[in-house]
PDB file of N, CA and C in Angstrom:
ATOM      1  N   UNK A 256     -79.264  98.453  30.195  1.00 53.00           N
ATOM      2  CA  UNK A 256     -79.843  97.151  30.073  1.00 53.00           C
ATOM      3  C   UNK A 256     -78.711  96.159  29.806  1.00 53.00           C
ATOM      4  N   UNK A 257     -78.759  95.040  30.460  1.00 58.00           N
ATOM      5  CA  UNK A 257     -77.729  94.027  30.316  1.00 58.00           C
ATOM      6  C   UNK A 257     -78.196  92.927  29.378  1.00 58.00           C
ATOM      7  N   UNK A 258     -77.257  92.456  28.589  1.00 60.00           N
ATOM      8  CA  UNK A 258     -77.569  91.320  27.723  1.00 60.00           C
ATOM      9  C   UNK A 258     -77.471  90.041  28.530  1.00 60.00           C
ATOM     10  N   UNK A 259     -78.386  89.162  28.283  1.00 57.00           N
ATOM     11  CA  UNK A 259     -78.290  87.853  28.921  1.00 57.00           C
ATOM     12  C   UNK A 259     -77.608  86.897  27.958  1.00 57.00           C
ATOM     13  N   UNK A 260     -76.748  86.106  28.491  1.00 56.00           N
ATOM     14  CA  UNK A 260     -76.029  85.144  27.671  1.00 56.00           C
ATOM     15  C   UNK A 260     -76.912  83.922  27.451  1.00 56.00           C
ATOM     16  N   UNK A 261     -77.180  83.580  26.186  1.00 57.00           N
ATOM     17  CA  UNK A 261     -77.993  82.390  25.949  1.00 57.00           C
ATOM     18  C   UNK A 261     -77.218  81.134  26.354  1.00 57.00           C
ATOM     19  N   UNK A 262     -77.962  80.168  26.813  1.00 59.00           N
ATOM     20  CA  UNK A 262     -77.325  78.913  27.214  1.00 59.00           C
ATOM     21  C   UNK A 262     -76.742  78.228  25.984  1.00 59.00           C
ATOM     22  N   UNK A 263     -75.494  77.796  26.057  1.00 60.00           N
ATOM     23  CA  UNK A 263     -74.892  77.127  24.890  1.00 60.00           C
ATOM     24  C   UNK A 263     -75.534  75.766  24.656  1.00 60.00           C
ATOM     25  N   UNK A 264     -75.704  75.449  23.399  1.00 63.00           N
ATOM     26  CA  UNK A 264     -76.216  74.131  23.050  1.00 63.00           C
ATOM     27  C   UNK A 264     -75.106  73.109  23.268  1.00 63.00           C
ATOM     28  N   UNK A 265     -75.447  71.827  23.409  1.00 62.00           N
ATOM     29  CA  UNK A 265     -74.390  70.826  23.618  1.00 62.00           C
ATOM     30  C   UNK A 265     -73.368  70.793  22.481  1.00 62.00           C
ATOM     31  N   UNK A 266     -73.833  70.979  21.237  1.00 63.00           N
ATOM     32  CA  UNK A 266     -72.894  70.989  20.107  1.00 63.00           C
ATOM     33  C   UNK A 266     -71.953  72.181  20.184  1.00 63.00           C
ATOM     34  N   UNK A 267     -72.491  73.327  20.554  1.00 65.00           N
ATOM     35  CA  UNK A 267     -71.676  74.542  20.644  1.00 65.00           C
ATOM     36  C   UNK A 267     -70.673  74.419  21.781  1.00 65.00           C
ATOM     37  N   UNK A 268     -71.084  73.876  22.908  1.00 65.00           N
ATOM     38  CA  UNK A 268     -70.168  73.712  24.036  1.00 65.00           C
ATOM     39  C   UNK A 268     -69.051  72.735  23.681  1.00 65.00           C
ATOM     40  N   UNK A 269     -69.371  71.653  22.984  1.00 66.00           N
ATOM     41  CA  UNK A 269     -68.344  70.693  22.562  1.00 66.00           C
ATOM     42  C   UNK A 269     -67.397  71.332  21.553  1.00 66.00           C
ATOM     43  N   UNK A 270     -67.938  72.147  20.660  1.00 69.00           N
ATOM     44  CA  UNK A 270     -67.108  72.831  19.675  1.00 69.00           C
ATOM     45  C   UNK A 270     -66.159  73.815  20.354  1.00 69.00           C
ATOM     46  N   UNK A 271     -66.666  74.551  21.355  1.00 75.00           N
ATOM     47  CA  UNK A 271     -65.806  75.486  22.072  1.00 75.00           C
ATOM     48  C   UNK A 271     -64.701  74.763  22.831  1.00 75.00           C
ATOM     49  N   UNK A 272     -65.006  73.603  23.397  1.00 83.00           N
ATOM     50  CA  UNK A 272     -63.985  72.827  24.095  1.00 83.00           C
ATOM     51  C   UNK A 272     -62.925  72.327  23.120  1.00 83.00           C
ATOM     52  N   UNK A 273     -63.377  71.852  21.971  1.00 82.00           N
ATOM     53  CA  UNK A 273     -62.437  71.395  20.947  1.00 82.00           C
ATOM     54  C   UNK A 273     -61.558  72.543  20.475  1.00 82.00           C
ATOM     55  N   UNK A 274     -62.154  73.698  20.249  1.00 83.00           N
ATOM     56  CA  UNK A 274     -61.376  74.860  19.821  1.00 83.00           C
ATOM     57  C   UNK A 274     -60.398  75.307  20.900  1.00 83.00           C
ATOM     58  N   UNK A 275     -60.812  75.229  22.151  1.00 85.00           N
ATOM     59  CA  UNK A 275     -59.911  75.628  23.231  1.00 85.00           C
ATOM     60  C   UNK A 275     -58.674  74.735  23.260  1.00 85.00           C
ATOM     61  N   UNK A 276     -58.864  73.424  23.139  1.00 88.00           N
ATOM     62  CA  UNK A 276     -57.726  72.510  23.108  1.00 88.00           C
ATOM     63  C   UNK A 276     -56.923  72.677  21.824  1.00 88.00           C
ATOM     64  N   UNK A 277     -57.598  72.907  20.720  1.00 86.00           N
ATOM     65  CA  UNK A 277     -56.900  73.092  19.446  1.00 86.00           C
ATOM     66  C   UNK A 277     -56.031  74.329  19.425  1.00 86.00           C
ATOM     67  N   UNK A 278     -56.547  75.437  19.944  1.00 86.00           N
ATOM     68  CA  UNK A 278     -55.738  76.657  19.982  1.00 86.00           C
ATOM     69  C   UNK A 278     -54.587  76.514  20.966  1.00 86.00           C
ATOM     70  N   UNK A 279     -54.814  75.809  22.072  1.00 88.00           N
ATOM     71  CA  UNK A 279     -53.714  75.578  23.017  1.00 88.00           C
ATOM     72  C   UNK A 279     -52.617  74.737  22.367  1.00 88.00           C
ATOM     73  N   UNK A 280     -53.011  73.739  21.599  1.00 89.00           N
ATOM     74  CA  UNK A 280     -52.027  72.917  20.886  1.00 89.00           C
ATOM     75  C   UNK A 280     -51.300  73.734  19.819  1.00 89.00           C
ATOM     76  N   UNK A 281     -52.032  74.598  19.123  1.00 88.00           N
ATOM     77  CA  UNK A 281     -51.401  75.443  18.099  1.00 88.00           C
ATOM     78  C   UNK A 281     -50.370  76.370  18.726  1.00 88.00           C
ATOM     79  N   UNK A 282     -50.692  76.948  19.866  1.00 89.00           N
ATOM     80  CA  UNK A 282     -49.730  77.821  20.547  1.00 89.00           C
ATOM     81  C   UNK A 282     -48.534  77.014  21.047  1.00 89.00           C
ATOM     82  N   UNK A 283     -48.774  75.779  21.467  1.00 90.00           N
ATOM     83  CA  UNK A 283     -47.663  74.933  21.902  1.00 90.00           C
ATOM     84  C   UNK A 283     -46.749  74.542  20.742  1.00 90.00           C
ATOM     85  N   UNK A 284     -47.286  74.492  19.529  1.00 90.00           N
ATOM     86  CA  UNK A 284     -46.480  74.144  18.358  1.00 90.00           C
ATOM     87  C   UNK A 284     -45.704  75.327  17.780  1.00 90.00           C
ATOM     88  N   UNK A 285     -45.949  76.529  18.267  1.00 90.00           N
ATOM     89  CA  UNK A 285     -45.269  77.711  17.719  1.00 90.00           C
ATOM     90  C   UNK A 285     -43.744  77.598  17.833  1.00 90.00           C
ATOM     91  N   UNK A 286     -43.154  77.191  18.966  1.00 91.00           N
ATOM     92  CA  UNK A 286     -41.690  77.071  19.001  1.00 91.00           C
ATOM     93  C   UNK A 286     -41.137  76.043  18.012  1.00 91.00           C
ATOM     94  N   UNK A 287     -41.857  74.944  17.832  1.00 91.00           N
ATOM     95  CA  UNK A 287     -41.415  73.930  16.874  1.00 91.00           C
ATOM     96  C   UNK A 287     -41.478  74.493  15.456  1.00 91.00           C
ATOM     97  N   UNK A 288     -42.572  75.182  15.142  1.00 90.00           N
ATOM     98  CA  UNK A 288     -42.710  75.788  13.814  1.00 90.00           C
ATOM     99  C   UNK A 288     -41.653  76.869  13.601  1.00 90.00           C
ATOM    100  N   UNK A 289     -41.334  77.606  14.648  1.00 89.00           N
ATOM    101  CA  UNK A 289     -40.307  78.638  14.536  1.00 89.00           C
ATOM    102  C   UNK A 289     -38.958  78.010  14.199  1.00 89.00           C
ATOM    103  N   UNK A 290     -38.617  76.930  14.879  1.00 91.00           N
ATOM    104  CA  UNK A 290     -37.346  76.248  14.619  1.00 91.00           C
ATOM    105  C   UNK A 290     -37.315  75.653  13.212  1.00 91.00           C
ATOM    106  N   UNK A 291     -38.366  74.945  12.833  1.00 89.00           N
ATOM    107  CA  UNK A 291     -38.409  74.330  11.504  1.00 89.00           C
ATOM    108  C   UNK A 291     -38.359  75.401  10.411  1.00 89.00           C
ATOM    109  N   UNK A 292     -39.099  76.486  10.598  1.00 86.00           N
ATOM    110  CA  UNK A 292     -39.106  77.562   9.606  1.00 86.00           C
ATOM    111  C   UNK A 292     -37.761  78.249   9.492  1.00 86.00           C
ATOM    112  N   UNK A 293     -37.081  78.406  10.623  1.00 86.00           N
ATOM    113  CA  UNK A 293     -35.761  79.035  10.595  1.00 86.00           C
ATOM    114  C   UNK A 293     -34.743  78.148   9.894  1.00 86.00           C
ATOM    115  N   UNK A 294     -34.857  76.851  10.085  1.00 88.00           N
ATOM    116  CA  UNK A 294     -33.916  75.937   9.433  1.00 88.00           C
ATOM    117  C   UNK A 294     -34.215  75.745   7.950  1.00 88.00           C
ATOM    118  N   UNK A 295     -35.416  76.072   7.524  1.00 85.00           N
ATOM    119  CA  UNK A 295     -35.788  75.864   6.123  1.00 85.00           C
ATOM    120  C   UNK A 295     -35.067  76.818   5.177  1.00 85.00           C
ATOM    121  N   UNK A 296     -34.525  77.891   5.708  1.00 81.00           N
ATOM    122  CA  UNK A 296     -33.798  78.830   4.863  1.00 81.00           C
ATOM    123  C   UNK A 296     -32.592  78.222   4.182  1.00 81.00           C
ATOM    124  N   UNK A 297     -32.090  77.114   4.698  1.00 87.00           N
ATOM    125  CA  UNK A 297     -30.944  76.453   4.088  1.00 87.00           C
ATOM    126  C   UNK A 297     -31.291  75.828   2.745  1.00 87.00           C
ATOM    127  N   UNK A 298     -32.556  75.582   2.491  1.00 87.00           N
ATOM    128  CA  UNK A 298     -32.973  74.948   1.235  1.00 87.00           C
ATOM    129  C   UNK A 298     -33.425  75.971   0.194  1.00 87.00           C
ATOM    130  N   UNK A 299     -33.130  77.235   0.419  1.00 85.00           N
ATOM    131  CA  UNK A 299     -33.633  78.281  -0.470  1.00 85.00           C
ATOM    132  C   UNK A 299     -33.049  78.204  -1.874  1.00 85.00           C
ATOM    133  N   UNK A 300     -31.826  77.759  -2.019  1.00 86.00           N
ATOM    134  CA  UNK A 300     -31.234  77.658  -3.352  1.00 86.00           C
ATOM    135  C   UNK A 300     -31.845  76.523  -4.157  1.00 86.00           C
ATOM    136  N   UNK A 301     -32.257  75.469  -3.493  1.00 89.00           N
ATOM    137  CA  UNK A 301     -32.787  74.299  -4.181  1.00 89.00           C
ATOM    138  C   UNK A 301     -34.284  74.448  -4.466  1.00 89.00           C
ATOM    139  N   UNK A 302     -35.051  74.948  -3.486  1.00 89.00           N
ATOM    140  CA  UNK A 302     -36.511  75.077  -3.603  1.00 89.00           C
ATOM    141  C   UNK A 302     -36.943  76.498  -3.251  1.00 89.00           C
ATOM    142  N   UNK A 303     -36.668  77.492  -4.098  1.00 89.00           N
ATOM    143  CA  UNK A 303     -36.977  78.874  -3.709  1.00 89.00           C
ATOM    144  C   UNK A 303     -38.482  79.147  -3.560  1.00 89.00           C
ATOM    145  N   UNK A 304     -39.317  78.517  -4.407  1.00 90.00           N
ATOM    146  CA  UNK A 304     -40.760  78.769  -4.316  1.00 90.00           C
ATOM    147  C   UNK A 304     -41.333  78.179  -3.027  1.00 90.00           C
ATOM    148  N   UNK A 305     -40.923  76.985  -2.692  1.00 88.00           N
ATOM    149  CA  UNK A 305     -41.415  76.340  -1.468  1.00 88.00           C
ATOM    150  C   UNK A 305     -40.980  77.113  -0.228  1.00 88.00           C
ATOM    151  N   UNK A 306     -39.756  77.608  -0.238  1.00 89.00           N
ATOM    152  CA  UNK A 306     -39.264  78.358   0.915  1.00 89.00           C
ATOM    153  C   UNK A 306     -39.983  79.705   1.013  1.00 89.00           C
ATOM    154  N   UNK A 307     -40.358  80.298  -0.111  1.00 90.00           N
ATOM    155  CA  UNK A 307     -41.102  81.554  -0.081  1.00 90.00           C
ATOM    156  C   UNK A 307     -42.470  81.362   0.578  1.00 90.00           C
ATOM    157  N   UNK A 308     -43.149  80.293   0.246  1.00 90.00           N
ATOM    158  CA  UNK A 308     -44.441  79.997   0.875  1.00 90.00           C
ATOM    159  C   UNK A 308     -44.236  79.662   2.342  1.00 90.00           C
ATOM    160  N   UNK A 309     -43.199  78.905   2.632  1.00 90.00           N
ATOM    161  CA  UNK A 309     -42.916  78.523   4.009  1.00 90.00           C
ATOM    162  C   UNK A 309     -42.636  79.745   4.869  1.00 90.00           C
ATOM    163  N   UNK A 310     -41.954  80.741   4.328  1.00 90.00           N
ATOM    164  CA  UNK A 310     -41.653  81.951   5.099  1.00 90.00           C
ATOM    165  C   UNK A 310     -42.922  82.691   5.506  1.00 90.00           C
ATOM    166  N   UNK A 311     -43.928  82.686   4.647  1.00 91.00           N
ATOM    167  CA  UNK A 311     -45.196  83.343   4.979  1.00 91.00           C
ATOM    168  C   UNK A 311     -45.853  82.640   6.160  1.00 91.00           C
ATOM    169  N   UNK A 312     -45.936  81.320   6.101  1.00 91.00           N
ATOM    170  CA  UNK A 312     -46.549  80.577   7.196  1.00 91.00           C
ATOM    171  C   UNK A 312     -45.672  80.619   8.449  1.00 91.00           C
ATOM    172  N   UNK A 313     -44.363  80.647   8.278  1.00 91.00           N
ATOM    173  CA  UNK A 313     -43.450  80.758   9.413  1.00 91.00           C
ATOM    174  C   UNK A 313     -43.670  82.062  10.151  1.00 91.00           C
ATOM    175  N   UNK A 314     -43.770  83.156   9.397  1.00 92.00           N
ATOM    176  CA  UNK A 314     -44.015  84.461  10.006  1.00 92.00           C
ATOM    177  C   UNK A 314     -45.387  84.488  10.685  1.00 92.00           C
ATOM    178  N   UNK A 315     -46.393  83.906  10.032  1.00 90.00           N
ATOM    179  CA  UNK A 315     -47.737  83.879  10.617  1.00 90.00           C
ATOM    180  C   UNK A 315     -47.791  83.005  11.867  1.00 90.00           C
ATOM    181  N   UNK A 316     -46.968  81.953  11.922  1.00 90.00           N
ATOM    182  CA  UNK A 316     -47.040  81.044  13.064  1.00 90.00           C
ATOM    183  C   UNK A 316     -46.588  81.706  14.354  1.00 90.00           C
ATOM    184  N   UNK A 317     -45.608  82.606  14.305  1.00 89.00           N
ATOM    185  CA  UNK A 317     -45.163  83.207  15.555  1.00 89.00           C
ATOM    186  C   UNK A 317     -45.670  84.624  15.751  1.00 89.00           C
ATOM    187  N   UNK A 318     -46.431  85.160  14.803  1.00 91.00           N
ATOM    188  CA  UNK A 318     -47.023  86.486  15.015  1.00 91.00           C
ATOM    189  C   UNK A 318     -48.542  86.410  15.185  1.00 91.00           C
ATOM    190  N   UNK A 319     -49.226  85.801  14.232  1.00 91.00           N
ATOM    191  CA  UNK A 319     -50.691  85.832  14.295  1.00 91.00           C
ATOM    192  C   UNK A 319     -51.307  84.712  15.122  1.00 91.00           C
ATOM    193  N   UNK A 320     -50.649  83.572  15.222  1.00 90.00           N
ATOM    194  CA  UNK A 320     -51.243  82.465  15.988  1.00 90.00           C
ATOM    195  C   UNK A 320     -51.466  82.834  17.455  1.00 90.00           C
ATOM    196  N   UNK A 321     -50.483  83.396  18.169  1.00 91.00           N
ATOM    197  CA  UNK A 321     -50.763  83.780  19.558  1.00 91.00           C
ATOM    198  C   UNK A 321     -51.849  84.861  19.667  1.00 91.00           C
ATOM    199  N   UNK A 322     -51.861  85.804  18.726  1.00 91.00           N
ATOM    200  CA  UNK A 322     -52.885  86.856  18.766  1.00 91.00           C
ATOM    201  C   UNK A 322     -54.278  86.302  18.502  1.00 91.00           C
ATOM    202  N   UNK A 323     -54.391  85.402  17.541  1.00 90.00           N
ATOM    203  CA  UNK A 323     -55.694  84.802  17.263  1.00 90.00           C
ATOM    204  C   UNK A 323     -56.154  83.908  18.403  1.00 90.00           C
ATOM    205  N   UNK A 324     -55.242  83.198  19.040  1.00 90.00           N
ATOM    206  CA  UNK A 324     -55.611  82.371  20.197  1.00 90.00           C
ATOM    207  C   UNK A 324     -56.077  83.250  21.358  1.00 90.00           C
ATOM    208  N   UNK A 325     -55.414  84.373  21.553  1.00 90.00           N
ATOM    209  CA  UNK A 325     -55.829  85.303  22.593  1.00 90.00           C
ATOM    210  C   UNK A 325     -57.199  85.897  22.268  1.00 90.00           C
ATOM    211  N   UNK A 326     -57.408  86.247  21.005  1.00 89.00           N
ATOM    212  CA  UNK A 326     -58.719  86.764  20.599  1.00 89.00           C
ATOM    213  C   UNK A 326     -59.808  85.727  20.817  1.00 89.00           C
ATOM    214  N   UNK A 327     -59.505  84.465  20.541  1.00 90.00           N
ATOM    215  CA  UNK A 327     -60.479  83.403  20.783  1.00 90.00           C
ATOM    216  C   UNK A 327     -60.839  83.345  22.261  1.00 90.00           C
ATOM    217  N   UNK A 328     -59.835  83.409  23.123  1.00 88.00           N
ATOM    218  CA  UNK A 328     -60.092  83.320  24.560  1.00 88.00           C
ATOM    219  C   UNK A 328     -60.909  84.507  25.069  1.00 88.00           C
ATOM    220  N   UNK A 329     -60.611  85.706  24.561  1.00 89.00           N
ATOM    221  CA  UNK A 329     -61.286  86.901  25.065  1.00 89.00           C
ATOM    222  C   UNK A 329     -62.669  87.110  24.469  1.00 89.00           C
ATOM    223  N   UNK A 330     -62.842  86.782  23.188  1.00 87.00           N
ATOM    224  CA  UNK A 330     -64.105  87.082  22.514  1.00 87.00           C
ATOM    225  C   UNK A 330     -65.198  86.052  22.752  1.00 87.00           C
ATOM    226  N   UNK A 331     -64.844  84.851  23.147  1.00 84.00           N
ATOM    227  CA  UNK A 331     -65.876  83.828  23.264  1.00 84.00           C
ATOM    228  C   UNK A 331     -66.801  84.056  24.451  1.00 84.00           C
ATOM    229  N   UNK A 332     -66.438  84.952  25.355  1.00 83.00           N
ATOM    230  CA  UNK A 332     -67.306  85.259  26.495  1.00 83.00           C
ATOM    231  C   UNK A 332     -68.414  86.242  26.129  1.00 83.00           C
ATOM    232  N   UNK A 333     -68.283  86.904  25.001  1.00 86.00           N
ATOM    233  CA  UNK A 333     -69.294  87.881  24.586  1.00 86.00           C
ATOM    234  C   UNK A 333     -70.190  87.265  23.527  1.00 86.00           C
ATOM    235  N   UNK A 334     -71.477  87.236  23.790  1.00 85.00           N
ATOM    236  CA  UNK A 334     -72.393  86.580  22.848  1.00 85.00           C
ATOM    237  C   UNK A 334     -72.397  87.220  21.460  1.00 85.00           C
ATOM    238  N   UNK A 335     -72.244  88.525  21.393  1.00 88.00           N
ATOM    239  CA  UNK A 335     -72.279  89.204  20.096  1.00 88.00           C
ATOM    240  C   UNK A 335     -71.050  88.878  19.250  1.00 88.00           C
ATOM    241  N   UNK A 336     -69.971  88.494  19.879  1.00 88.00           N
ATOM    242  CA  UNK A 336     -68.718  88.224  19.167  1.00 88.00           C
ATOM    243  C   UNK A 336     -68.352  86.743  19.147  1.00 88.00           C
ATOM    244  N   UNK A 337     -69.304  85.881  19.466  1.00 85.00           N
ATOM    245  CA  UNK A 337     -69.015  84.447  19.533  1.00 85.00           C
ATOM    246  C   UNK A 337     -68.596  83.882  18.185  1.00 85.00           C
ATOM    247  N   UNK A 338     -69.217  84.338  17.105  1.00 88.00           N
ATOM    248  CA  UNK A 338     -68.840  83.841  15.773  1.00 88.00           C
ATOM    249  C   UNK A 338     -67.412  84.254  15.419  1.00 88.00           C
ATOM    250  N   UNK A 339     -67.048  85.492  15.747  1.00 89.00           N
ATOM    251  CA  UNK A 339     -65.675  85.944  15.491  1.00 89.00           C
ATOM    252  C   UNK A 339     -64.680  85.147  16.325  1.00 89.00           C
ATOM    253  N   UNK A 340     -65.070  84.785  17.541  1.00 88.00           N
ATOM    254  CA  UNK A 340     -64.193  83.982  18.389  1.00 88.00           C
ATOM    255  C   UNK A 340     -63.964  82.607  17.782  1.00 88.00           C
ATOM    256  N   UNK A 341     -65.032  81.987  17.276  1.00 88.00           N
ATOM    257  CA  UNK A 341     -64.872  80.659  16.662  1.00 88.00           C
ATOM    258  C   UNK A 341     -64.002  80.733  15.417  1.00 88.00           C
ATOM    259  N   UNK A 342     -64.195  81.757  14.583  1.00 90.00           N
ATOM    260  CA  UNK A 342     -63.367  81.903  13.386  1.00 90.00           C
ATOM    261  C   UNK A 342     -61.902  82.100  13.753  1.00 90.00           C
ATOM    262  N   UNK A 343     -61.628  82.942  14.738  1.00 90.00           N
ATOM    263  CA  UNK A 343     -60.227  83.167  15.119  1.00 90.00           C
ATOM    264  C   UNK A 343     -59.625  81.906  15.725  1.00 90.00           C
ATOM    265  N   UNK A 344     -60.435  81.118  16.422  1.00 88.00           N
ATOM    266  CA  UNK A 344     -59.938  79.860  16.964  1.00 88.00           C
ATOM    267  C   UNK A 344     -59.565  78.869  15.888  1.00 88.00           C
ATOM    268  N   UNK A 345     -60.409  78.767  14.855  1.00 89.00           N
ATOM    269  CA  UNK A 345     -60.108  77.828  13.763  1.00 89.00           C
ATOM    270  C   UNK A 345     -58.918  78.301  12.937  1.00 89.00           C
ATOM    271  N   UNK A 346     -58.816  79.585  12.691  1.00 91.00           N
ATOM    272  CA  UNK A 346     -57.721  80.104  11.869  1.00 91.00           C
ATOM    273  C   UNK A 346     -56.389  80.033  12.616  1.00 91.00           C
ATOM    274  N   UNK A 347     -56.418  80.157  13.935  1.00 89.00           N
ATOM    275  CA  UNK A 347     -55.176  80.104  14.720  1.00 89.00           C
ATOM    276  C   UNK A 347     -54.481  78.758  14.602  1.00 89.00           C
ATOM    277  N   UNK A 348     -55.235  77.720  14.271  1.00 90.00           N
ATOM    278  CA  UNK A 348     -54.644  76.381  14.218  1.00 90.00           C
ATOM    279  C   UNK A 348     -53.956  76.063  12.889  1.00 90.00           C
ATOM    280  N   UNK A 349     -54.003  76.961  11.921  1.00 91.00           N
ATOM    281  CA  UNK A 349     -53.474  76.649  10.587  1.00 91.00           C
ATOM    282  C   UNK A 349     -51.963  76.856  10.454  1.00 91.00           C
ATOM    283  N   UNK A 350     -51.388  78.012  10.776  1.00 91.00           N
ATOM    284  CA  UNK A 350     -49.983  78.264  10.430  1.00 91.00           C
ATOM    285  C   UNK A 350     -48.936  77.321  11.032  1.00 91.00           C
ATOM    286  N   UNK A 351     -48.969  76.982  12.327  1.00 91.00           N
ATOM    287  CA  UNK A 351     -47.878  76.116  12.835  1.00 91.00           C
ATOM    288  C   UNK A 351     -47.804  74.741  12.174  1.00 91.00           C
ATOM    289  N   UNK A 352     -48.921  73.992  12.040  1.00 91.00           N
ATOM    290  CA  UNK A 352     -48.783  72.682  11.384  1.00 91.00           C
ATOM    291  C   UNK A 352     -48.377  72.782   9.918  1.00 91.00           C
ATOM    292  N   UNK A 353     -48.869  73.801   9.222  1.00 91.00           N
ATOM    293  CA  UNK A 353     -48.497  73.967   7.809  1.00 91.00           C
ATOM    294  C   UNK A 353     -47.008  74.271   7.699  1.00 91.00           C
ATOM    295  N   UNK A 354     -46.489  75.094   8.589  1.00 91.00           N
ATOM    296  CA  UNK A 354     -45.048  75.398   8.588  1.00 91.00           C
ATOM    297  C   UNK A 354     -44.235  74.136   8.810  1.00 91.00           C
ATOM    298  N   UNK A 355     -44.638  73.343   9.787  1.00 90.00           N
ATOM    299  CA  UNK A 355     -43.895  72.113  10.098  1.00 90.00           C
ATOM    300  C   UNK A 355     -43.966  71.130   8.927  1.00 90.00           C
ATOM    301  N   UNK A 356     -45.142  70.971   8.341  1.00 91.00           N
ATOM    302  CA  UNK A 356     -45.279  70.038   7.227  1.00 91.00           C
ATOM    303  C   UNK A 356     -44.504  70.496   5.997  1.00 91.00           C
ATOM    304  N   UNK A 357     -44.541  71.796   5.697  1.00 88.00           N
ATOM    305  CA  UNK A 357     -43.778  72.296   4.554  1.00 88.00           C
ATOM    306  C   UNK A 357     -42.270  72.142   4.781  1.00 88.00           C
ATOM    307  N   UNK A 358     -41.831  72.395   6.017  1.00 89.00           N
ATOM    308  CA  UNK A 358     -40.393  72.256   6.301  1.00 89.00           C
ATOM    309  C   UNK A 358     -39.952  70.792   6.211  1.00 89.00           C
ATOM    310  N   UNK A 359     -40.824  69.890   6.599  1.00 89.00           N
ATOM    311  CA  UNK A 359     -40.473  68.466   6.511  1.00 89.00           C
ATOM    312  C   UNK A 359     -40.383  67.987   5.070  1.00 89.00           C
ATOM    313  N   UNK A 360     -41.094  68.634   4.161  1.00 85.00           N
ATOM    314  CA  UNK A 360     -41.080  68.238   2.757  1.00 85.00           C
ATOM    315  C   UNK A 360     -39.850  68.767   2.007  1.00 85.00           C
ATOM    316  N   UNK A 361     -39.081  69.679   2.600  1.00 77.00           N
ATOM    317  CA  UNK A 361     -37.899  70.223   1.899  1.00 77.00           C
ATOM    318  C   UNK A 361     -36.745  69.263   1.951  1.00 77.00           C
TER     319      UNK A 361
END
């Protein structure tokens, strides 16, 4: 027996479009976050706690962001996994901007 995909509501379709653009932007920011995070190591003697937090987000920006964006793209086609797709899409957008903002504050 095949599952039928329910028709998306207008709010859900708009949310998926926003998430698609947001995850694409997050993936595009990964190289910038990688550069900023790599350069932040120079401030480790002055701000060790800030650099420790920055390293976590720096590592997440180039490891988990592409994986979460890929999961968003693959899972949103399956109705049973649509909620997981939306969560992975929203979470994928966090690490690169946080890395860039933390590096700018050093």
